[in-house]
Short mmCIF file of C-alpha atoms in Angstrom, two decimals:
data_model
loop_
_atom_site.label_atom_id
_atom_site.label_comp_id
_atom_site.label_asym_id
_atom_site.label_seq_id
_atom_site.Cartn_x
_atom_site.Cartn_y
_atom_site.Cartn_z
CA MET A 1 -34.12 15.56 -22.95
CA LEU A 2 -35.86 16.71 -19.76
CA LEU A 3 -35.25 13.37 -17.79
CA LEU A 4 -31.81 13.06 -18.52
CA CYS A 5 -30.84 16.42 -17.19
CA MET A 6 -32.86 15.40 -14.04
CA CYS A 7 -30.24 12.09 -13.48
CA ALA A 8 -27.53 14.03 -14.35
CA GLY A 9 -28.19 16.62 -12.08
CA HIS A 10 -29.49 14.07 -9.73
CA TYR A 11 -26.40 12.02 -10.14
CA SER A 12 -24.19 14.83 -9.58
CA GLY A 13 -25.78 15.98 -6.07
CA MET A 14 -25.55 12.00 -4.87
CA ALA A 15 -21.34 12.70 -6.16
CA GLN A 16 -21.47 15.80 -3.58
CA GLN A 17 -23.39 13.98 -0.95
CA LYS A 18 -20.36 11.21 -0.82
CA ASP A 19 -17.74 13.61 -1.16
CA LYS A 20 -18.48 14.92 2.35
CA TYR A 21 -17.30 12.16 4.03
CA ALA A 22 -13.85 12.85 2.08
CA VAL A 23 -10.33 13.39 3.93
CA LEU A 24 -8.43 16.32 2.76
CA PHE A 25 -4.89 16.50 3.31
CA GLY A 26 -4.45 20.06 1.63
CA LYS A 27 -3.19 22.22 4.67
CA HIS A 28 -0.71 18.87 6.35
CA ASN A 29 1.98 21.40 6.21
CA SER A 30 0.56 24.23 8.27
CA ARG A 31 -2.12 22.16 10.48
CA MET A 32 0.57 19.19 11.47
CA ARG A 33 3.39 19.27 13.93
CA LYS A 34 6.62 18.65 11.96
CA PRO A 35 7.42 15.20 12.15
CA PRO A 36 10.36 13.43 14.36
CA SER A 37 13.38 12.48 12.39
CA ASN A 38 13.20 9.19 12.50
CA VAL A 39 9.08 9.69 10.44
CA VAL A 40 8.89 10.65 6.79
CA ARG A 41 4.64 11.07 5.86
CA MET A 42 3.18 10.65 2.74
CA PHE A 43 -0.37 11.86 2.03
CA LEU A 44 -2.90 10.61 -0.74
CA ASP A 45 -6.43 11.11 -1.84
CA LYS A 46 -9.17 8.77 -2.76
CA ASP A 47 -8.12 8.03 -6.14
CA GLY A 48 -4.25 7.00 -4.95
CA ASN A 49 -3.21 10.68 -5.94
CA TYR A 50 0.11 12.28 -3.76
CA TYR A 51 -0.53 15.07 -2.33
CA PRO A 52 2.26 17.93 -3.13
CA ASP A 53 4.12 20.33 -1.07
CA ILE A 54 2.10 23.08 -1.43
CA SER A 55 -1.45 24.64 0.59
CA ILE A 56 -4.37 23.73 -1.08
CA SER A 57 -7.71 24.67 1.13
CA ARG A 58 -10.01 22.16 2.03
CA ARG A 59 -13.13 24.27 0.42
CA SER A 60 -11.08 24.24 -2.64
CA LEU A 61 -10.64 20.71 -2.51
CA ARG A 62 -14.37 20.21 -1.83
CA LYS A 63 -15.46 22.65 -4.84
CA SER A 64 -13.29 19.74 -7.04
CA ASN A 65 -15.19 17.05 -5.62
CA SER A 66 -12.47 16.19 -3.08
CA SER A 67 -10.28 14.95 -5.85
CA LEU A 68 -6.80 16.25 -6.40
CA ARG A 69 -7.45 14.98 -10.09
CA GLN A 70 -10.09 17.07 -10.47
CA TRP A 71 -8.56 20.23 -8.52
CA TYR A 72 -5.77 20.44 -10.85
CA ALA A 73 -8.36 20.26 -14.01
CA ASP A 74 -9.97 23.28 -12.49
CA HIS A 75 -6.69 25.15 -11.45
CA THR A 76 -4.60 24.40 -14.45
CA ASP A 77 -1.91 27.45 -13.46
CA ARG A 78 -1.09 25.51 -10.20
CA PHE A 79 -0.49 22.15 -12.08
CA GLU A 80 1.33 24.24 -14.76
CA GLU A 81 3.59 25.14 -11.87
CA LEU A 82 4.02 21.82 -10.16
CA CYS A 83 4.45 20.44 -13.78
CA LYS A 84 7.29 23.06 -14.18
CA LYS A 85 8.67 22.11 -10.36
CA TYR A 86 9.31 18.38 -11.51
CA SER A 87 10.50 19.15 -15.13
CA ILE A 88 7.42 17.36 -16.44
CA GLY A 89 6.78 18.14 -20.37
CA GLU A 90 4.05 18.69 -22.34
CA GLY A 91 1.23 15.67 -22.96
CA SER A 92 -2.05 14.71 -22.35
CA PHE A 93 -3.23 15.53 -18.64
CA ASP A 94 -3.56 12.11 -17.42
CA LYS A 95 0.23 11.32 -18.70
CA ARG A 96 1.29 14.30 -16.95
CA LEU A 97 -0.56 13.79 -14.12
CA GLU A 98 1.04 10.01 -14.10
CA LEU A 99 4.61 11.72 -14.36
CA LEU A 100 3.70 14.20 -11.68
CA ASN A 101 2.24 11.18 -8.85
CA ALA A 102 6.03 9.59 -9.89
CA ALA A 103 7.85 12.39 -9.31
CA ILE A 104 6.49 13.02 -5.92
CA ALA A 105 7.04 9.60 -4.84
CA LYS A 106 10.71 9.13 -6.02
CA GLU A 107 10.63 13.02 -3.74
CA ILE A 108 9.07 10.70 -0.67
CA ALA A 109 11.18 7.26 -1.47
CA ASP A 110 14.33 9.27 -1.60
CA ARG A 111 14.05 11.04 1.62
CA ILE A 112 13.12 7.89 2.98
CA ASN A 113 16.26 6.53 1.84
CA THR A 114 18.73 9.62 2.96
CA ARG A 115 17.16 9.52 6.36
CA SER A 116 17.05 5.92 7.14
CA LYS A 117 20.12 5.12 6.52
CA GLU A 118 21.20 4.84 10.24
CA TYR A 119 18.29 2.47 11.36
CA ASP A 120 17.68 -1.22 10.85
CA VAL A 121 14.77 -1.33 9.74
CA VAL A 122 11.69 0.71 8.02
CA ASP A 123 8.47 0.34 9.13
CA VAL A 124 5.54 1.19 7.08
CA SER A 125 2.40 1.88 8.81
CA ILE A 126 -1.11 2.44 7.21
CA HIS A 127 -4.26 3.61 9.16
CA GLY A 128 -7.88 2.49 8.95
CA PHE A 129 -11.32 3.70 8.40
CA ARG A 130 -12.56 6.63 9.79
CA LYS A 131 -9.40 8.70 10.43
CA LYS A 132 -8.40 12.14 10.34
CA ALA A 133 -4.87 13.71 10.38
CA TYR A 134 -5.77 16.61 12.36
CA GLY A 135 -8.66 18.82 12.93
CA ILE A 136 -11.97 17.94 14.86
CA SER A 137 -12.66 14.00 15.24
CA LEU A 138 -15.40 13.29 17.29
CA GLY A 139 -15.68 9.88 18.69
CA ASN A 140 -12.62 8.61 16.76
CA ARG A 141 -8.74 8.87 17.13
CA ARG A 142 -6.63 10.55 14.92
CA SER A 143 -4.18 8.78 12.57
CA VAL A 144 -1.24 10.54 13.73
CA GLY A 145 -1.96 10.09 17.78
CA ASP A 146 -2.00 6.45 16.84
CA ASN A 147 0.73 6.31 15.13
CA ARG A 148 2.77 7.84 17.96
CA LYS A 149 1.68 5.28 20.35
CA LEU A 150 2.12 2.54 17.97
CA GLU A 151 5.86 4.15 17.06
CA ALA A 152 6.66 4.78 21.01
CA ALA A 153 5.31 1.07 21.36
CA ILE A 154 7.81 -0.40 19.05
CA ASP A 155 10.67 1.51 19.90
CA ARG A 156 9.58 0.62 23.90
CA TYR A 157 9.94 -3.07 23.25
CA SER A 158 12.07 -3.54 20.16
CA THR A 159 16.33 -4.45 20.02
CA LYS A 160 16.58 -2.80 16.54
CA LYS A 161 16.37 0.87 15.82
CA HIS A 162 13.16 1.37 13.65
CA PHE A 163 12.35 4.21 10.87
CA TYR A 164 8.75 5.02 10.31
CA THR A 165 7.05 6.09 6.79
CA GLU A 166 3.43 7.01 8.08
CA VAL A 167 0.60 6.63 5.22
CA TYR A 168 -2.29 9.18 5.50
CA TRP A 169 -4.89 8.21 2.85
CA ASP A 170 -8.71 9.63 2.53
CA SER A 171 -10.24 6.78 4.37
CA LYS A 172 -13.81 8.64 4.83
CA TYR A 173 -15.11 10.12 8.11
CA LEU A 174 -18.65 10.09 9.27
CA GLY A 175 -19.28 11.41 12.92
CA PRO A 176 -20.54 9.78 16.08
CA LEU A 177 -24.04 10.72 15.40
CA GLU A 178 -23.87 9.32 11.41
CA MET A 179 -22.54 6.31 12.98
CA ILE A 180 -25.81 5.99 14.91
CA ARG A 181 -26.96 5.34 11.64
CA LYS A 182 -25.25 1.80 11.29
CA ASP A 183 -26.57 1.04 7.48
CA LYS A 184 -25.15 4.39 6.73
CA GLY A 185 -21.67 3.30 8.24
CA TYR A 186 -21.28 0.41 6.42
CA HIS A 187 -22.56 1.36 3.14
CA VAL A 188 -19.39 4.19 2.82
CA PHE A 189 -17.17 1.59 4.49
CA ALA A 190 -18.36 -0.68 1.66
CA GLU A 191 -18.65 1.78 -1.38
CA GLN A 192 -16.22 4.27 -0.62
CA GLY A 193 -13.78 3.07 2.13
CA ILE A 194 -12.77 -0.19 0.60
CA PRO A 195 -12.21 0.86 -3.30
CA ALA A 196 -9.72 3.79 -2.12
CA ALA A 197 -7.87 1.28 -0.25
CA LEU A 198 -7.23 -0.56 -2.91
CA ARG A 199 -5.84 2.85 -5.18
CA VAL A 200 -4.08 3.84 -2.36
CA GLY A 201 -2.58 0.48 -1.87
CA LEU A 202 -1.65 0.05 -5.59
CA ALA A 203 -0.44 4.07 -5.49
CA ALA A 204 2.00 3.45 -2.35
CA ARG A 205 3.77 1.16 -4.27
CA ARG A 206 5.71 3.88 -6.06
CA VAL A 207 7.14 4.73 -2.86
CA VAL A 208 7.54 1.28 -1.10
CA SER A 209 9.13 -0.63 -3.88
CA ASN A 210 11.80 1.67 -3.85
CA ILE A 211 12.86 2.05 -0.48
CA LYS A 212 16.42 0.53 -0.17
CA ARG A 213 16.12 -1.59 2.84
CA GLN A 214 17.00 -5.11 3.16
CA ARG A 215 13.92 -5.25 5.51
CA ILE A 216 10.47 -3.34 5.88
CA ASN A 217 7.81 -3.90 7.81
CA ILE A 218 4.21 -3.08 7.07
CA ILE A 219 1.81 -2.56 9.78
CA THR A 220 -1.55 -1.97 9.05
CA HIS A 221 -4.68 -1.60 11.44
CA SER A 222 -8.52 -2.25 10.67
CA LEU A 223 -9.31 -0.79 6.96
CA GLY A 224 -5.83 -0.59 6.02
CA ALA A 225 -5.04 -4.05 5.25
CA VAL A 226 -7.30 -3.91 2.29
CA VAL A 227 -4.06 -0.90 1.06
CA GLY A 228 -1.34 -3.52 2.57
CA ALA A 229 -2.85 -6.08 0.41
CA GLU A 230 -2.88 -4.02 -2.90
CA LEU A 231 0.65 -2.61 -2.22
CA LEU A 232 1.69 -6.26 -1.91
CA PHE A 233 -0.05 -8.06 -4.56
CA ASN A 234 -2.62 -7.61 -7.27
CA ALA A 235 -5.44 -8.07 -4.52
CA ASP A 236 -7.98 -6.30 -7.35
CA THR A 237 -8.49 -7.08 -10.78
CA SER A 238 -9.59 -3.85 -11.97
CA GLU A 239 -6.37 -2.43 -13.10
CA PRO A 240 -4.24 -4.83 -14.94
CA ALA A 241 -2.27 -1.86 -16.74
CA LEU A 242 -1.09 -0.38 -13.77
CA GLN A 243 -0.65 -2.97 -11.79
CA SER A 244 1.91 -4.37 -14.31
CA ARG A 245 4.02 -1.24 -14.22
CA LEU A 246 3.83 -0.51 -10.16
CA ARG A 247 5.86 -3.60 -8.89
CA THR A 248 5.41 -5.03 -5.90
CA PRO A 249 7.93 -4.80 -3.04
CA ALA A 250 10.80 -6.94 -3.60
CA GLN A 251 12.98 -6.01 -1.06
CA PRO A 252 14.41 -9.17 0.87
CA ASP A 253 12.56 -9.44 3.82
CA VAL A 254 8.91 -7.63 3.92
CA ARG A 255 7.39 -8.57 6.56
CA THR A 256 3.09 -7.16 7.19
CA CYS A 257 1.56 -7.56 10.62
CA LEU A 258 -2.17 -6.92 10.05
CA ILE A 259 -3.90 -5.54 13.23
CA ALA A 260 -7.57 -6.17 13.55
CA PRO A 261 -8.00 -6.32 10.02
CA ALA A 262 -11.39 -5.24 8.72
CA THR A 263 -11.88 -7.04 5.88
CA SER A 264 -12.30 -10.88 4.11
CA PRO A 265 -9.58 -13.44 4.45
CA TYR A 266 -10.67 -14.60 0.52
CA LEU A 267 -9.19 -10.90 -0.14
CA PHE A 268 -5.57 -12.73 -0.42
CA ARG A 269 -6.80 -15.30 -2.48
CA ASN A 270 -4.05 -14.05 -5.39
CA TYR A 271 -1.58 -13.40 -2.59
CA ASP A 272 1.26 -15.03 -5.24
CA ASP A 273 0.18 -12.43 -8.00
CA ARG A 274 2.60 -9.87 -7.95
CA GLY A 275 2.35 -7.56 -10.46
CA PRO A 276 3.91 -9.18 -13.74
CA ARG A 277 5.45 -11.70 -11.77
CA LYS A 278 4.59 -14.27 -9.02
CA ALA A 279 6.00 -14.99 -5.71
CA PRO A 280 9.52 -15.85 -5.65
CA VAL A 281 10.80 -19.05 -4.16
CA PRO A 282 11.47 -18.91 -1.37
CA ASP A 283 9.06 -15.97 -0.82
CA ASN A 284 10.18 -12.56 0.08
CA TYR A 285 6.87 -12.07 2.26
CA SER A 286 6.23 -13.06 5.79
CA MET A 287 2.75 -12.07 7.35
CA ALA A 288 1.08 -12.22 10.71
CA VAL A 289 -2.22 -11.56 11.92
CA VAL A 290 -3.22 -9.94 14.96
CA TYR A 291 -6.97 -10.73 16.14
CA ASN A 292 -9.48 -10.13 18.73
CA THR A 293 -12.52 -12.36 18.61
CA ASN A 294 -14.36 -9.94 21.06
CA ASP A 295 -14.07 -6.61 18.34
CA PHE A 296 -17.32 -5.71 18.56
CA VAL A 297 -16.55 -2.99 15.32
CA LEU A 298 -15.15 -6.25 13.29
CA ASN A 299 -18.01 -9.29 14.86
CA LYS A 300 -20.92 -8.90 13.97
CA ASN A 301 -22.31 -11.61 15.36
CA LEU A 302 -21.83 -10.18 18.72
CA GLN A 303 -24.93 -9.59 20.58
CA LEU A 304 -27.41 -6.79 19.36
CA LEU A 305 -25.09 -6.14 16.69
CA PHE A 306 -25.80 -8.63 13.85
CA LEU A 307 -27.91 -6.07 12.03
CA HIS A 308 -29.73 -6.45 9.25
CA ILE A 309 -30.06 -3.83 6.37
CA GLY A 310 -32.60 -4.49 3.75
CA ARG A 311 -32.27 -7.71 3.29
CA ASN A 312 -28.66 -8.00 3.78
CA THR A 313 -26.64 -8.17 7.25
CA ALA A 314 -24.10 -5.84 8.09
CA ASP A 315 -21.39 -8.70 7.48
CA SER A 316 -22.36 -9.64 3.92
CA ILE A 317 -22.23 -5.93 2.42
CA SER A 318 -18.63 -5.95 3.82
CA SER A 319 -16.89 -9.03 5.45
CA THR A 320 -14.48 -8.45 8.30
CA THR A 321 -14.25 -11.96 9.52
CA LEU A 322 -10.10 -12.36 9.06
CA GLY A 323 -10.21 -9.55 12.20
CA CYS A 324 -12.19 -11.42 14.82
CA ASN A 325 -11.14 -14.78 13.55
CA CYS A 326 -15.00 -15.06 12.28
CA GLY A 327 -15.45 -18.57 11.02
CA SER A 328 -11.66 -19.78 11.46
CA ALA A 329 -10.89 -16.93 8.69
CA ILE A 330 -7.52 -17.34 10.40
CA ASP A 331 -7.03 -21.03 8.52
CA THR A 332 -8.84 -19.48 5.56
CA ILE A 333 -5.88 -16.72 5.25
CA ALA A 334 -2.56 -19.52 6.16
CA GLN A 335 -3.54 -21.50 3.05
CA TYR A 336 -2.64 -18.76 0.88
CA VAL A 337 0.62 -17.60 2.69
CA SER A 338 3.67 -19.80 1.82
CA PRO A 339 4.18 -22.08 4.23
CA GLY A 340 6.10 -21.13 7.45
CA ARG A 341 5.58 -17.63 6.80
CA PHE A 342 2.24 -17.18 8.81
CA THR A 343 2.07 -16.34 12.09
CA ALA A 344 -1.35 -15.44 13.92
CA PHE A 345 -1.85 -13.33 17.42
CA ASP A 346 -4.63 -13.94 19.50
CA MET A 347 -5.06 -10.48 21.44
CA SER A 348 -8.76 -11.32 22.72
CA LEU A 349 -9.11 -9.59 26.33
CA LYS A 350 -11.21 -10.76 28.80
CA ARG A 351 -11.65 -7.79 30.73
CA LYS A 352 -14.94 -6.06 30.57
CA SER A 353 -13.59 -2.71 30.00
CA LYS A 354 -11.27 -3.74 27.06
CA ARG A 355 -12.69 -7.30 25.88
CA LYS A 356 -14.97 -5.53 22.56
CA CYS A 357 -12.57 -3.04 21.78
CA HIS A 358 -11.48 -1.65 18.23
CA TYR A 359 -8.81 1.20 19.15
CA LEU A 360 -5.78 0.58 17.90
CA ASN A 361 -4.26 1.69 21.37
CA HIS A 362 -6.65 0.84 23.76
CA CYS A 363 -7.03 -2.97 22.85
CA TYR A 364 -4.05 -3.65 21.00
CA ILE A 365 -0.85 -1.39 21.65
CA ARG A 366 -2.21 -1.42 25.67
CA ASN A 367 -2.57 -5.03 25.98
CA LYS A 368 1.46 -5.20 26.57
CA ARG A 369 2.24 -8.55 27.04
CA ALA A 370 0.49 -9.64 23.93
CA PHE A 371 2.01 -6.62 21.45
CA ARG A 372 5.65 -6.87 22.98
CA ASN A 373 5.33 -10.56 21.97
CA VAL A 374 4.40 -9.64 18.30
CA VAL A 375 7.03 -7.17 18.48
CA ALA A 376 9.72 -9.51 19.76
CA THR A 377 9.05 -12.55 17.67
CA PHE A 378 7.46 -10.83 14.11
CA LEU A 379 8.59 -7.13 13.69
CA ASP A 380 11.56 -7.36 15.11
CA LYS A 381 13.10 -10.92 14.94
#
C-alpha cells in the first residue's frame, strides 16, 4: 500500500511538473486587444476544449492541472452557469461537456459566417510550438503578432478580400533558459505538444467544417501542421468514434499551406481518410508546403545540431523533416496528395543573417518576393 501511495504521489508530481509548460487563455478577453472587424479568434486547451467567454484566472487553471475539463469539475457552479446559458440539460458530465464544446464552437462558426459574408476567402491561421498569445514571451514571438504580420502580408499581395480565423491553442511554452537544455525541449514537443496538436485539430473541425464559404485557406506554421492534419483528415488513430462524428471540411475548395511544418511527411499517410468517408473525386483539398533546407530548428542534421539524447537523436524523438525537405520529404508527401493538387515552395534563403531562421515573419513573410509568389499562385489563385 505504501508503495502504491508513493507511486501515485510521484505521478501526480510529474503531471504538475509537465503542466507548468501549458499555455493558458482564461484571461484572453481582458489581456488581448479587441480584434479587427475581419478577424474572429478561437481558443482551445490541451485537450481540445473550447474556452468559454468568461474570465478564468491563470492560478485557478493551474490548480486544475491546466485543463478546462478538470476546472469545470472543480468549479461545478460555473459549469452549471455555462450549461444554463447554452440550454444544456441534464446528463453525464462528459456528455454535457461535449455539448458545451459544440455550443461554443457553433457560436464561433456563426460569428464567422455572419461577419465574413462580404469577403472572398476565409483564412484559418494556426500557430506552432512555444507560442503565447499574451503575457511575457521571452526569446520567442507571440502568436498574435505573427498573425498580424501574416494577415498584413496576405492583404498586401492579394487581389481578394480575406477574412481571418485565428486558432490559439495550448502549444506549450519553454523559456530560453529551459530551451538551452535541448533534450527538455524535444521531449516536451514530442510528449505534450504533438498529442495536444492532434486533439486540437480534431476539435477544430467543429468550427472549420461549419464555415459557409466556397473557399477557405488553412495556413499553419511549424507544429501547427499537426493541428491542420487532424483537422483535415484522420491523421491519428486514437479517437475513431469522435473522428466519425466530427466531419472534416467539405467546402468545394479547401487549400492548406504548411509553412515550415515541424513534422514528418508520414503524418499524411492517411490523407484520404476523412471521417466516415474517403476523399471525394475530384478532391476538394489542395496542399502547399513552404520549406527551408537551412531551417536550424527543423533540420537537425545541420552542424552542431544533430544532438544525441541518450541513445536517440533529436530527430528520432520527433521527426521534423518535412519543413526542411530532409530525406526528400517533399517527394514523399506529394505521393499522398491527389495528382495536380500539390505545390512546394522553396524559401531556402542564402544570406547569412536569415539562412537558418525559423521565425514565421523574419524568414518566411519577409522573404517578400517568395511569399508574394505563395499568395499569388496558391492562396489567391
